[in-house]
Short mmCIF file of C-alpha atoms in Angstrom, two decimals:
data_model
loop_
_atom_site.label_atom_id
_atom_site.label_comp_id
_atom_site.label_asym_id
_atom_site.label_seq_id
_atom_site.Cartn_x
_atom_site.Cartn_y
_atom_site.Cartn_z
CA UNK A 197 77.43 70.82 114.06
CA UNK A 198 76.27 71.79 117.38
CA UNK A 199 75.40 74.48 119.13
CA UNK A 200 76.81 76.18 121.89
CA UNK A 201 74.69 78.08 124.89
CA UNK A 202 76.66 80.49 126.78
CA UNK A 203 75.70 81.08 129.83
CA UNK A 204 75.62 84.71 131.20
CA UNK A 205 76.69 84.90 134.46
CA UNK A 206 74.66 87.53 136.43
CA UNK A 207 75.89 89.04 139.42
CA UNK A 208 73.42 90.37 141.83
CA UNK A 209 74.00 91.37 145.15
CA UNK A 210 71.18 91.00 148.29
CA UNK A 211 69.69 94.19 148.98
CA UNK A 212 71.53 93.57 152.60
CA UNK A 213 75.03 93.46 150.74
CA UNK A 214 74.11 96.41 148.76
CA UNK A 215 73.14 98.45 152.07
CA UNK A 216 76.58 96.98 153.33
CA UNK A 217 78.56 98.53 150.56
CA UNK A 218 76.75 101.99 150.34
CA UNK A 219 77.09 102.32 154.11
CA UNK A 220 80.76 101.71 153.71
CA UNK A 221 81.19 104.06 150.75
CA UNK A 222 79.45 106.51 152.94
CA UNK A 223 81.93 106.40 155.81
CA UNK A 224 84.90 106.47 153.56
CA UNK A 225 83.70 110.04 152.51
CA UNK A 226 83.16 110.94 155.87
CA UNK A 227 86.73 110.05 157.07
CA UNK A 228 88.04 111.51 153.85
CA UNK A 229 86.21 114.37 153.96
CA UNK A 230 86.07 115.10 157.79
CA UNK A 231 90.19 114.38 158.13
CA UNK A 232 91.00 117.08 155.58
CA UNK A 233 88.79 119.26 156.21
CA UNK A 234 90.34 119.11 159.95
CA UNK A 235 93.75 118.98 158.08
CA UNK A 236 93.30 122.39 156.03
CA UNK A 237 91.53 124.36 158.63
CA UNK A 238 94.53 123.69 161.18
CA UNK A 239 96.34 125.07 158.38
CA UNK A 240 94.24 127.50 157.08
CA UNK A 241 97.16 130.07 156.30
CA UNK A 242 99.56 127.89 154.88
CA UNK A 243 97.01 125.98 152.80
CA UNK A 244 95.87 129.51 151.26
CA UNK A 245 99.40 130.84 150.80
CA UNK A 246 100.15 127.13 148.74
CA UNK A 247 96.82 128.01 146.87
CA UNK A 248 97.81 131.24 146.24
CA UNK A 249 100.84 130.09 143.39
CA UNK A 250 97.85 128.42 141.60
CA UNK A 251 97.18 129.58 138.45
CA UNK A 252 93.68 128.46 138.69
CA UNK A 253 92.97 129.90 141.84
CA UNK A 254 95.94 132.91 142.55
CA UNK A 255 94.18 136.06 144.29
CA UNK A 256 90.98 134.13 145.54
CA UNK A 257 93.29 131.70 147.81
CA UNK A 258 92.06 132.35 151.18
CA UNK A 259 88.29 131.99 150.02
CA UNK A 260 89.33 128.68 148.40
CA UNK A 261 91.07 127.77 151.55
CA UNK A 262 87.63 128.37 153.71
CA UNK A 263 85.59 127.17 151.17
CA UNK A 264 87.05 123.68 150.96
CA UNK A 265 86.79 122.21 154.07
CA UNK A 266 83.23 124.13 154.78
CA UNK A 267 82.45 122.37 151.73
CA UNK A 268 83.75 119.13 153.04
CA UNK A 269 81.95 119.09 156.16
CA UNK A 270 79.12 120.22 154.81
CA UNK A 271 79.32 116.44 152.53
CA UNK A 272 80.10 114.74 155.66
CA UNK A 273 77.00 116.09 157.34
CA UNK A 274 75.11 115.59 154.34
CA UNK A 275 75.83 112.09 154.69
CA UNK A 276 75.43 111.46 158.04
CA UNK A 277 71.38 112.03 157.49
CA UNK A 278 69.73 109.55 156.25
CA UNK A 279 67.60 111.54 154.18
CA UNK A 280 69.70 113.28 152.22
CA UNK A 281 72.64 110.98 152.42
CA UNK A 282 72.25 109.73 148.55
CA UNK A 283 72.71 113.99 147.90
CA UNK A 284 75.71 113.85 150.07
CA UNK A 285 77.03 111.00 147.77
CA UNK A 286 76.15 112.71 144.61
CA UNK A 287 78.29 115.65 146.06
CA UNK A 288 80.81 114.07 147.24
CA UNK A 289 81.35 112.19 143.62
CA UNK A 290 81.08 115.48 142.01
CA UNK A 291 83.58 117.36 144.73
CA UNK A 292 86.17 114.17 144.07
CA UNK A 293 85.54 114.93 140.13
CA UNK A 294 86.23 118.24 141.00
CA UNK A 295 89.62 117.70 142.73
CA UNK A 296 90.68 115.25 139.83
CA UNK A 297 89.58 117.69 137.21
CA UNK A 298 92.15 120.25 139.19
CA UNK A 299 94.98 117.58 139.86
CA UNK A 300 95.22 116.74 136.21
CA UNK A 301 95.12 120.00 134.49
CA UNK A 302 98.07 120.94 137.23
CA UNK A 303 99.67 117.66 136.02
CA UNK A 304 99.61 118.57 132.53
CA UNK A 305 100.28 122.44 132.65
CA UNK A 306 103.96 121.53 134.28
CA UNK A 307 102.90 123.36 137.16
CA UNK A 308 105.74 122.29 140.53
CA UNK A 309 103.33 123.14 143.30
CA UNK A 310 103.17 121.19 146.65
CA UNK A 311 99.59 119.30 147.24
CA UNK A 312 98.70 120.93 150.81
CA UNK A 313 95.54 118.41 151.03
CA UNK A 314 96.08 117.70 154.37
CA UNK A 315 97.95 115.24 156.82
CA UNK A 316 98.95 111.80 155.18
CA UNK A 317 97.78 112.75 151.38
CA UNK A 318 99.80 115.55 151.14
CA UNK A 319 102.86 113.64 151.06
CA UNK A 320 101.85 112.03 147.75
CA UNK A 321 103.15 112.77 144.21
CA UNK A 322 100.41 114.30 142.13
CA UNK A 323 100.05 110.98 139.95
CA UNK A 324 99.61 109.20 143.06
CA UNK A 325 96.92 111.84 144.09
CA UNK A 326 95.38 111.51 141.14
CA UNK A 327 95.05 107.42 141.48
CA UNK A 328 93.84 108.26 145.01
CA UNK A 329 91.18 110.16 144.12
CA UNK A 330 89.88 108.07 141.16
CA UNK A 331 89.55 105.49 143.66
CA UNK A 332 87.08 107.46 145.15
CA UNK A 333 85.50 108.63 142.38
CA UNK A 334 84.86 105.02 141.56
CA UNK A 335 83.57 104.20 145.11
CA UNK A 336 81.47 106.88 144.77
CA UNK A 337 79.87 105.43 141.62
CA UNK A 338 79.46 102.09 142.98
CA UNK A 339 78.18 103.69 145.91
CA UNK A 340 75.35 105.29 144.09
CA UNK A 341 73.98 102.49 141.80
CA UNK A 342 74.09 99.76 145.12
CA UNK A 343 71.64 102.35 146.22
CA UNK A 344 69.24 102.74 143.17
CA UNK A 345 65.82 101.66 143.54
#
């Protein structure tokens, strides 16, 4: 009888590819971040009055409807500077968590409210918003361990 070696195959990535990646993971939050942001604020009242039939977030609607895309730009400036740009990641993963966290529980409480996310995403379903922003949750994971040192 003989034996077998198997082989592990070990992926590693040059520490140029790795910058590649987290740069691009970096400017998809930006867009992301900077188009909604745009997208709510131009909408301010009509994103706070969809808010508003929330049962999560009811009377404090127009707060939530500032606080969002402050919060959002303040991420995009956060990683625009190089020296805190890994703590804009680390926000933005935990804002997209954030959203998810919110998207499902409206999913599953039966709740029929229109997504007023702004522009182009707010014409998806709330599974499909929910795919969406997994994606970016997972970018945002990759994006933080191509950057570990």
């Amino acid at each position: 009888m003989g034996t077998t070696s198997i082989k592990q195959i070990h992926f590693q990535l040059s520490t140029k590819n790795k910058e590649i990646i987290f740069d691009t993971v970096v400017y998809l939050f930006i867009v992301l971040f900077m188009y909604t942001a745009a997208s709510k604020l131009l909408t301010v009242k009509s994103f706070a009055s969809t808010l508003a039939k929330s049962p999560l977030i009811g009377s404090y609607s127009l707060f939530v409807a500032w606080a969002i895309p402050i919060i959002e730009i303040a991420i995009s400036m956060a990683l625009i500077f190089p020296t805190i740009r890994k703590t804009g990641l680390w926000a933005s993963l935990i804002l997209m968590l954030a959203f998810t966290t919110y998207l499902m529980y409206m999913v599953f409480s039966g709740s029929e409210l229109p997504c007023h996310c702004g522009g182009v995403i707010s014409r998806m379903t709330w599974q499909q918003h929910i795919w969406f922003n997994l994606g970016f949750v997972a970018l945002g994971i990759i994006g933080i361990n191509t950057n570990k040192k």
